[in-house]
Short mmCIF file of C-alpha atoms and ligand atoms in Angstrom, two decimals:
data_model
loop_
_atom_site.label_atom_id
_atom_site.label_comp_id
_atom_site.label_asym_id
_atom_site.label_seq_id
_atom_site.Cartn_x
_atom_site.Cartn_y
_atom_site.Cartn_z
CA MET A 201 -19.29 -19.32 16.00
CA ASN A 202 -22.04 -17.13 17.43
CA PRO A 203 -25.29 -18.54 15.97
CA ASP A 204 -27.30 -15.35 16.53
CA PHE A 205 -24.77 -13.38 14.58
CA THR A 206 -24.61 -15.74 11.60
CA GLN A 207 -28.43 -16.03 11.55
CA GLN A 208 -28.79 -12.26 11.42
CA VAL A 209 -26.26 -12.04 8.62
CA SER A 210 -27.96 -14.79 6.69
CA ALA A 211 -31.32 -12.99 7.05
CA THR A 212 -29.73 -9.89 5.51
CA VAL A 213 -28.43 -11.91 2.57
CA ASP A 214 -31.88 -13.51 2.14
CA GLN A 215 -33.42 -10.05 2.07
CA ILE A 216 -30.95 -9.01 -0.65
CA ARG A 217 -32.05 -12.05 -2.66
CA GLN A 218 -35.76 -11.30 -2.11
CA ASP A 219 -35.25 -7.72 -3.23
CA GLY A 220 -33.73 -9.05 -6.44
CA LEU A 221 -30.41 -7.35 -5.69
CA PHE A 222 -28.23 -10.40 -5.20
CA LYS A 223 -25.08 -10.22 -7.32
CA SER A 224 -23.74 -13.54 -8.47
CA GLU A 225 -20.33 -13.88 -10.07
CA ARG A 226 -19.74 -15.70 -13.33
CA ARG A 227 -16.50 -17.59 -13.49
CA LEU A 228 -14.20 -17.13 -16.46
CA LEU A 229 -12.04 -20.04 -17.53
CA THR A 230 -9.84 -17.85 -19.72
CA PRO A 231 -7.92 -14.56 -19.54
CA GLN A 232 -10.00 -11.40 -19.80
CA SER A 233 -10.58 -10.85 -23.51
CA ALA A 234 -13.16 -10.15 -26.20
CA HIS A 235 -13.71 -13.92 -26.48
CA ILE A 236 -13.97 -15.73 -23.16
CA ARG A 237 -15.04 -19.17 -21.94
CA THR A 238 -17.30 -19.73 -18.94
CA PRO A 239 -18.45 -23.04 -17.43
CA SER A 240 -21.52 -22.77 -19.70
CA GLY A 241 -19.49 -22.26 -22.87
CA GLU A 242 -17.82 -19.76 -25.16
CA ALA A 243 -18.96 -16.15 -24.96
CA LEU A 244 -18.34 -12.84 -26.65
CA ASN A 245 -17.60 -10.37 -23.90
CA PHE A 246 -19.30 -6.95 -23.96
CA CYS A 247 -19.07 -6.05 -20.30
CA ALA A 248 -15.42 -5.53 -19.42
CA ASN A 249 -13.61 -2.18 -19.15
CA ASN A 250 -10.96 -3.60 -21.49
CA TYR A 251 -11.40 -0.68 -23.88
CA LEU A 252 -8.10 -1.03 -25.74
CA GLY A 253 -7.88 -4.80 -25.49
CA LEU A 254 -4.70 -4.61 -23.41
CA ALA A 255 -5.74 -6.98 -20.60
CA ASP A 256 -4.18 -9.95 -22.42
CA HIS A 257 -1.89 -8.08 -24.80
CA PRO A 258 1.37 -10.01 -25.42
CA ASP A 259 3.57 -6.91 -24.81
CA VAL A 260 1.91 -6.27 -21.46
CA ILE A 261 2.22 -9.91 -20.41
CA SER A 262 5.85 -10.13 -21.42
CA ALA A 263 6.76 -6.89 -19.59
CA ALA A 264 5.08 -8.24 -16.46
CA ARG A 265 6.84 -11.59 -16.85
CA SER A 266 10.30 -9.98 -17.20
CA ALA A 267 9.61 -7.84 -14.14
CA LEU A 268 8.89 -10.96 -12.12
CA ASP A 269 12.37 -12.23 -12.95
CA GLU A 270 14.13 -8.92 -12.54
CA TRP A 271 12.23 -7.33 -9.64
CA GLY A 272 10.65 -10.21 -7.77
CA PHE A 273 7.04 -11.01 -6.85
CA GLY A 274 6.11 -8.53 -4.14
CA MET A 275 7.38 -5.52 -2.22
CA ALA A 276 6.42 -6.60 1.30
CA SER A 277 6.50 -2.96 2.29
CA VAL A 278 4.76 0.35 1.93
CA ARG A 279 6.41 2.90 -0.32
CA PHE A 280 8.12 5.09 2.30
CA ILE A 281 9.72 2.26 4.25
CA CYS A 282 11.35 0.08 1.60
CA GLY A 283 8.73 -0.33 -1.11
CA THR A 284 9.88 2.00 -3.89
CA GLN A 285 11.67 0.60 -6.94
CA GLU A 286 12.73 2.31 -10.13
CA LEU A 287 9.58 0.87 -11.72
CA HIS A 288 7.29 2.79 -9.38
CA LYS A 289 9.04 6.09 -10.11
CA GLN A 290 8.94 5.42 -13.85
CA LEU A 291 5.26 4.56 -13.73
CA GLU A 292 4.39 7.72 -11.81
CA ALA A 293 6.35 9.87 -14.27
CA ARG A 294 4.66 8.18 -17.22
CA ILE A 295 1.17 8.64 -15.79
CA ALA A 296 1.90 12.34 -15.21
CA GLU A 297 3.08 12.67 -18.80
CA LEU A 298 0.03 10.84 -20.14
CA VAL A 299 -2.51 12.99 -18.33
CA GLY A 300 -0.47 16.21 -18.61
CA THR A 301 0.41 17.11 -15.03
CA GLN A 302 3.72 17.73 -13.23
CA ASP A 303 3.64 14.59 -11.15
CA ALA A 304 1.53 11.65 -10.03
CA ILE A 305 1.33 9.38 -6.98
CA LEU A 306 0.48 5.71 -7.20
CA TYR A 307 -2.07 3.88 -5.03
CA SER A 308 -3.21 0.25 -4.91
CA SER A 309 -6.41 1.27 -6.66
CA CYS A 310 -8.36 4.33 -7.72
CA PHE A 311 -10.72 3.52 -4.87
CA ASP A 312 -7.77 4.19 -2.57
CA ALA A 313 -6.66 7.26 -4.51
CA ASN A 314 -10.11 8.79 -4.04
CA GLY A 315 -10.12 7.59 -0.45
CA GLY A 316 -6.82 9.35 0.23
CA VAL A 317 -7.00 12.65 -1.61
CA PHE A 318 -9.83 14.67 -0.04
CA GLU A 319 -8.96 14.36 3.64
CA VAL A 320 -5.45 15.68 3.00
CA LEU A 321 -6.30 18.61 0.75
CA PHE A 322 -9.68 19.80 2.08
CA GLU A 323 -10.27 20.56 5.74
CA ALA A 324 -12.87 22.24 7.93
CA GLY A 325 -13.61 25.61 6.37
CA ASP A 326 -13.22 24.24 2.82
CA ALA A 327 -16.02 23.19 0.46
CA ILE A 328 -16.34 20.11 -1.77
CA ILE A 329 -18.96 20.33 -4.52
CA SER A 330 -19.69 16.93 -6.00
CA ASP A 331 -21.76 15.70 -8.96
CA GLU A 332 -24.65 13.56 -7.65
CA LEU A 333 -23.64 10.60 -9.84
CA ASN A 334 -20.00 10.49 -8.81
CA HIS A 335 -18.42 7.09 -8.18
CA ALA A 336 -18.81 5.41 -4.77
CA SER A 337 -15.11 5.86 -4.02
CA ILE A 338 -15.44 9.65 -4.37
CA ILE A 339 -18.44 9.65 -2.06
CA ASP A 340 -16.49 7.64 0.53
CA GLY A 341 -13.36 9.78 0.14
CA VAL A 342 -15.35 12.99 0.57
CA ARG A 343 -16.93 11.57 3.74
CA LEU A 344 -13.47 11.31 5.31
CA SER A 345 -12.87 15.04 4.90
CA LYS A 346 -14.11 17.64 7.38
CA ALA A 347 -14.89 20.09 4.58
CA ASP A 348 -18.49 21.22 3.95
CA ARG A 349 -20.22 19.13 1.28
CA TYR A 350 -22.42 20.29 -1.56
CA ARG A 351 -24.02 18.25 -4.31
CA TYR A 352 -25.18 19.31 -7.76
CA ARG A 353 -27.48 17.56 -10.21
CA ASN A 354 -25.69 15.35 -12.74
CA ARG A 355 -23.81 17.50 -15.30
CA ASP A 356 -26.07 20.47 -14.49
CA LEU A 357 -24.05 23.70 -14.72
CA GLU A 358 -26.94 25.85 -13.48
CA ASP A 359 -27.17 23.81 -10.31
CA LEU A 360 -23.39 23.81 -9.98
CA ARG A 361 -23.48 27.61 -10.01
CA THR A 362 -26.11 27.57 -7.28
CA GLN A 363 -23.88 25.35 -5.13
CA LEU A 364 -20.84 27.56 -5.84
CA GLU A 365 -22.87 30.55 -4.63
CA ALA A 366 -23.80 28.63 -1.47
CA ALA A 367 -20.16 27.70 -0.86
CA LYS A 368 -18.88 31.27 -1.23
CA GLY A 369 -16.54 32.31 1.56
CA ALA A 370 -14.98 28.87 2.01
CA ARG A 371 -11.16 28.84 2.15
CA ARG A 372 -10.78 26.31 -0.68
CA ILE A 373 -13.55 25.21 -3.00
CA VAL A 374 -13.21 22.14 -5.22
CA ILE A 375 -15.60 20.87 -7.87
CA VAL A 376 -15.43 17.08 -8.16
CA THR A 377 -16.70 15.03 -11.09
CA ASP A 378 -16.26 11.75 -12.90
CA GLY A 379 -14.86 12.45 -16.38
CA VAL A 380 -17.24 9.84 -17.80
CA PHE A 381 -20.31 8.55 -15.96
CA SER A 382 -20.21 4.81 -16.18
CA MET A 383 -23.93 4.02 -16.23
CA ASP A 384 -24.72 6.53 -18.99
CA GLY A 385 -21.47 6.76 -20.98
CA SER A 386 -21.85 10.55 -20.78
CA TYR A 387 -19.02 13.08 -20.47
CA ALA A 388 -18.79 15.69 -17.74
CA PRO A 389 -19.16 19.20 -19.26
CA LEU A 390 -15.59 20.05 -18.30
CA GLU A 391 -15.35 23.29 -20.28
CA GLY A 392 -18.35 24.75 -18.47
CA ILE A 393 -17.10 23.37 -15.16
CA CYS A 394 -13.66 24.97 -15.65
CA ASP A 395 -15.27 28.30 -16.63
CA LEU A 396 -17.34 28.27 -13.44
CA ALA A 397 -14.27 27.25 -11.42
CA ASP A 398 -12.41 30.28 -12.82
CA GLU A 399 -15.33 32.56 -12.07
CA TYR A 400 -15.59 31.40 -8.45
CA GLY A 401 -11.91 30.75 -7.76
CA ALA A 402 -12.54 27.01 -7.33
CA LEU A 403 -10.35 24.00 -8.07
CA VAL A 404 -11.42 21.13 -10.34
CA LEU A 405 -10.86 17.42 -9.61
CA VAL A 406 -11.74 14.87 -12.30
CA ASP A 407 -11.83 11.09 -11.78
CA ASP A 408 -11.02 9.89 -15.28
CA SER A 409 -11.14 6.14 -14.74
CA HIS A 410 -13.46 5.46 -17.70
CA ALA A 411 -11.45 7.66 -20.08
CA VAL A 412 -7.72 7.53 -19.40
CA GLY A 413 -5.82 5.98 -22.28
CA PHE A 414 -8.52 6.21 -24.94
CA VAL A 415 -10.72 9.32 -24.71
CA GLY A 416 -9.51 12.42 -26.54
CA GLU A 417 -7.35 12.84 -29.63
CA ASN A 418 -4.28 11.26 -27.97
CA GLY A 419 -6.06 9.21 -25.34
CA ARG A 420 -5.14 11.56 -22.53
CA GLY A 421 -8.65 11.70 -21.15
CA THR A 422 -11.84 13.69 -20.83
CA HIS A 423 -9.94 16.94 -20.25
CA GLU A 424 -8.29 16.49 -23.65
CA TYR A 425 -11.64 15.58 -25.26
CA CYS A 426 -13.21 18.74 -23.77
CA GLY A 427 -10.29 21.03 -24.66
CA VAL A 428 -9.33 21.83 -21.04
CA LEU A 429 -6.00 19.98 -20.78
CA GLU A 430 -4.27 22.67 -18.71
CA ARG A 431 -7.28 23.69 -16.66
CA VAL A 432 -7.93 20.69 -14.41
CA ASP A 433 -6.09 20.83 -11.06
CA LEU A 434 -6.35 17.25 -9.89
CA ILE A 435 -6.92 14.05 -11.82
CA THR A 436 -7.52 10.63 -10.32
CA GLY A 437 -7.78 7.44 -12.32
CA THR A 438 -7.27 3.71 -12.49
CA LEU A 439 -4.85 1.30 -14.13
CA GLY A 440 -7.58 -1.30 -13.75
CA LYS A 441 -9.58 -0.46 -16.87
CA ALA A 442 -8.12 0.55 -20.27
CA LEU A 443 -4.48 0.58 -19.11
CA GLY A 444 -4.04 -3.18 -18.86
CA GLY A 445 -6.80 -3.73 -16.33
CA ALA A 446 -4.66 -5.20 -13.53
CA SER A 447 -4.78 -2.87 -10.55
CA GLY A 448 -3.51 0.43 -9.29
CA GLY A 449 -4.73 4.01 -9.22
CA TYR A 450 -3.26 7.47 -9.00
CA VAL A 451 -3.68 11.12 -8.18
CA ALA A 452 -2.02 13.42 -10.73
CA GLY A 453 -1.44 17.14 -10.25
CA ALA A 454 1.10 19.80 -9.31
CA SER A 455 4.32 18.45 -7.79
CA GLU A 456 3.66 20.25 -4.48
CA VAL A 457 0.32 18.49 -4.17
CA VAL A 458 1.82 15.08 -4.91
CA GLU A 459 4.57 15.78 -2.39
CA LEU A 460 2.03 16.54 0.34
CA LEU A 461 -0.01 13.42 -0.49
CA ARG A 462 3.13 11.29 -0.07
CA GLN A 463 3.44 12.72 3.46
CA ARG A 464 -0.17 12.54 4.59
CA SER A 465 -2.39 10.34 2.43
CA ARG A 466 -3.37 7.36 4.54
CA PRO A 467 -4.07 4.69 1.87
CA TYR A 468 -0.65 5.56 0.38
CA LEU A 469 1.22 5.55 3.67
CA PHE A 470 -0.35 2.46 5.20
CA SER A 471 -0.97 0.10 2.30
CA ASN A 472 1.47 -2.05 0.37
CA ALA A 473 3.29 -0.86 -2.75
CA VAL A 474 1.93 -1.99 -6.13
CA ALA A 475 3.56 -5.31 -7.19
CA PRO A 476 6.52 -4.91 -9.58
CA SER A 477 4.96 -7.08 -12.29
CA VAL A 478 1.80 -4.96 -12.19
CA ALA A 479 3.84 -1.74 -12.38
CA ALA A 480 5.84 -3.06 -15.35
CA GLY A 481 2.76 -4.36 -17.16
CA SER A 482 0.99 -1.05 -16.60
CA LEU A 483 4.01 0.83 -17.98
CA ALA A 484 3.86 -1.31 -21.11
CA ALA A 485 0.10 -0.69 -21.35
CA ILE A 486 0.66 3.08 -21.17
CA GLU A 487 3.25 2.84 -23.98
CA LEU A 488 0.71 0.96 -26.09
CA ALA A 489 -1.99 3.50 -25.26
CA LEU A 490 0.27 6.44 -26.12
CA GLY A 491 1.13 4.89 -29.48
CA GLY A 492 -2.34 3.43 -29.87
CA SER A 493 -4.11 5.74 -32.26
CA GLU A 494 -5.02 2.66 -34.30
CA GLN A 495 -6.69 0.94 -31.33
CA ARG A 496 -8.52 4.16 -30.48
CA GLN A 497 -9.82 4.35 -34.06
CA THR A 498 -10.94 0.74 -33.98
CA LEU A 499 -12.68 1.38 -30.66
CA ARG A 500 -14.41 4.46 -32.09
CA ARG A 501 -15.47 2.55 -35.22
CA ASN A 502 -16.83 -0.34 -33.16
CA ALA A 503 -18.86 2.01 -30.97
CA GLU A 504 -20.22 3.83 -34.04
CA LEU A 505 -21.06 0.59 -35.82
CA PHE A 506 -22.84 -0.79 -32.76
CA ARG A 507 -24.81 2.41 -32.26
CA SER A 508 -25.90 2.62 -35.90
CA LEU A 509 -26.90 -1.07 -36.19
CA MET A 510 -28.84 -0.91 -32.92
CA ASP A 511 -30.55 2.31 -34.04
CA GLU A 512 -31.57 0.64 -37.28
CA ALA A 513 -32.94 -2.32 -35.33
CA GLY A 514 -35.16 0.06 -33.35
CA PHE A 515 -33.48 -0.12 -29.96
CA GLU A 516 -33.47 2.93 -27.75
CA LEU A 517 -29.93 4.06 -26.92
CA LEU A 518 -28.70 6.87 -24.73
CA PRO A 519 -27.05 9.22 -27.24
CA GLY A 520 -23.30 9.74 -27.09
CA SER A 521 -19.98 8.60 -28.48
CA HIS A 522 -18.30 6.78 -25.58
CA PRO A 523 -17.78 2.98 -25.93
CA ILE A 524 -20.18 2.57 -23.00
CA VAL A 525 -23.52 2.24 -24.82
CA PRO A 526 -26.64 1.93 -22.64
CA VAL A 527 -29.51 0.12 -24.39
CA MET A 528 -32.61 1.37 -22.61
CA PHE A 529 -35.68 -0.59 -21.53
CA PRO A 530 -37.90 2.08 -20.05
CA GLY A 531 -41.17 1.73 -18.21
CA GLU A 532 -42.54 -0.57 -15.56
CA ASP A 533 -41.68 -3.78 -17.36
CA GLY A 534 -38.20 -2.57 -18.34
CA ALA A 535 -36.25 -4.19 -15.53
CA ARG A 536 -37.69 -7.62 -16.34
CA GLN A 537 -37.15 -7.18 -20.09
CA ALA A 538 -33.54 -6.05 -19.66
CA SER A 539 -32.65 -8.88 -17.33
CA GLN A 540 -34.36 -11.58 -19.45
CA ILE A 541 -32.82 -10.26 -22.64
CA ALA A 542 -29.36 -10.33 -21.04
CA ASP A 543 -29.96 -13.94 -19.93
CA SER A 544 -31.18 -14.97 -23.34
CA MET A 545 -28.18 -13.31 -24.97
CA LEU A 546 -25.77 -15.21 -22.75
CA GLU A 547 -27.42 -18.45 -23.92
CA ARG A 548 -26.58 -17.26 -27.43
CA GLY A 549 -22.98 -16.69 -26.39
CA VAL A 550 -23.03 -12.91 -25.89
CA TYR A 551 -22.23 -11.64 -22.44
CA VAL A 552 -23.88 -8.32 -21.47
CA ILE A 553 -25.18 -7.08 -18.12
CA ALA A 554 -28.58 -5.60 -17.25
CA PHE A 555 -28.88 -2.87 -14.63
CA SER A 556 -32.04 -1.76 -12.89
CA PHE A 557 -33.11 0.08 -9.74
CA PRO A 558 -31.37 0.88 -7.40
CA VAL A 559 -28.17 0.92 -9.50
CA VAL A 560 -29.94 3.22 -11.99
CA PRO A 561 -33.12 5.29 -11.43
CA ARG A 562 -36.50 3.51 -11.41
CA GLY A 563 -37.97 3.16 -14.91
CA LYS A 564 -34.52 3.53 -16.51
CA ALA A 565 -33.46 -0.11 -16.71
CA ARG A 566 -30.81 -0.81 -19.29
CA ILE A 567 -28.31 -3.23 -20.70
CA ARG A 568 -24.90 -1.62 -20.65
CA VAL A 569 -22.76 -2.63 -23.61
CA GLN A 570 -19.05 -1.87 -23.54
CA LEU A 571 -17.17 -1.96 -26.80
CA SER A 572 -13.46 -2.76 -27.04
CA ALA A 573 -10.78 -2.35 -29.70
CA ALA A 574 -10.38 -6.11 -29.35
CA HIS A 575 -13.83 -6.69 -30.90
CA SER A 576 -13.97 -7.37 -34.63
CA GLU A 577 -16.71 -5.96 -36.85
CA GLN A 578 -18.15 -9.46 -36.92
CA ASP A 579 -18.22 -9.55 -33.09
CA VAL A 580 -20.23 -6.33 -33.07
CA GLN A 581 -22.65 -7.72 -35.66
CA THR A 582 -23.06 -10.93 -33.66
CA CYS A 583 -23.90 -8.86 -30.58
CA VAL A 584 -26.57 -6.88 -32.43
CA LYS A 585 -28.09 -10.08 -33.88
CA ALA A 586 -28.26 -11.58 -30.39
CA PHE A 587 -30.05 -8.43 -29.17
CA ILE A 588 -32.65 -8.73 -31.92
CA GLN A 589 -33.26 -12.46 -31.39
CA ALA A 590 -33.45 -12.06 -27.61
CA ARG A 591 -35.91 -9.18 -27.96
CA ASP A 592 -38.14 -11.27 -30.22
CA GLU A 593 -38.12 -14.00 -27.61
CA VAL A 594 -38.70 -11.83 -24.51
CA VAL A 595 -40.78 -8.77 -25.46
C1 PLP B 807 -13.59 1.87 -11.67
C2 PLP B 807 -13.63 3.20 -11.00
C3 PLP B 807 -12.97 3.43 -9.80
C4 PLP B 807 -12.28 2.33 -9.04
O1 PLP B 807 -11.05 2.00 -9.62
P1 PLP B 807 -10.21 0.80 -9.00
O2 PLP B 807 -8.82 1.09 -9.43
O3 PLP B 807 -10.79 -0.46 -9.53
O4 PLP B 807 -10.35 0.89 -7.51
C5 PLP B 807 -12.98 4.70 -9.29
N1 PLP B 807 -13.63 5.71 -9.91
C6 PLP B 807 -14.30 5.52 -11.06
C7 PLP B 807 -15.01 6.66 -11.71
C8 PLP B 807 -14.33 4.25 -11.64
O5 PLP B 807 -15.02 4.06 -12.77
#
């Protein structure tokens, strides 16, 4: 051990603590679910991305369990050496069908999918135009590409046009956006983005991690919700949220594009294949999502009920319809209020998370509530009651 090194590191961690940015991890003693148990007791969970309640669904668990018996525990190989089973091909085909593209390529995570897509498809002389609030994995993936980078203000089509003007003359231009922005629960204006892409001869890439499986009439994603199903060139997304919540990500698009990614994309080529049980469980989750209009309706109803009860109780919400519902605590004292209300709610058995600067802009502290189809009406009412009681105690 080098004592100077560990002392320096420990000073950095202390600084993180002093800045109030230290992230501690709560331990769950149960599967991920609407009702969980932690060392401090039972809790209603309103902070997982378990939108359809599939993380502990019996069909998903049993598909994963059978795959363990039939296909073994792990692949011990990357895909192109000896890591491809029937399951992986099936899963890729099913993802492509779900999101409406010709093909899809599987990664260990969406972080890897975003890390592996830009470098291959966009080179020096190309231009990548990215929404300022895009996910960290997009930012990192774009950094690996030698293309010129442009940034536009969140969901701002005027500014996007300005950046498209600035990028004119590039060989390839791609507009990159999250389908849903996770801190606000807002949708990217995909119709306007696709119109501008047509006007400027640009491509569109959407990361639909917070939408795939449950947003849109048939749960196909933000492009379905926005009426641009055929107009998005590249879609990335995760299996780690609504679609069972285990792990895995993908890039979906034209078969030629997927073929090239299989040849050149580094996180695909040099990282292990997704475990068979995870592939099988994810396949089962996609089946449930495809046939899951009932769960989508329940999810929608829960989000509407929560929004209307919170409105009535005088809380300030960011408007919208996504099951991510930010409850805002603006102003100088907002960060303290949000964090104390979240703590007080956990003592009442309701688990929500407060976010403040630098995760969200200064003065825009919030508690982000995430509804699930696994919540009952009663669960939603309990959550609202806890909000009201905690506010009375803290504010
Ligand atoms: C969650 C998320 C990711 C990361 O997905 P993983 O599969 O967990 O790596 C990437 N992009 C967006 C927009 C996300 O919300």
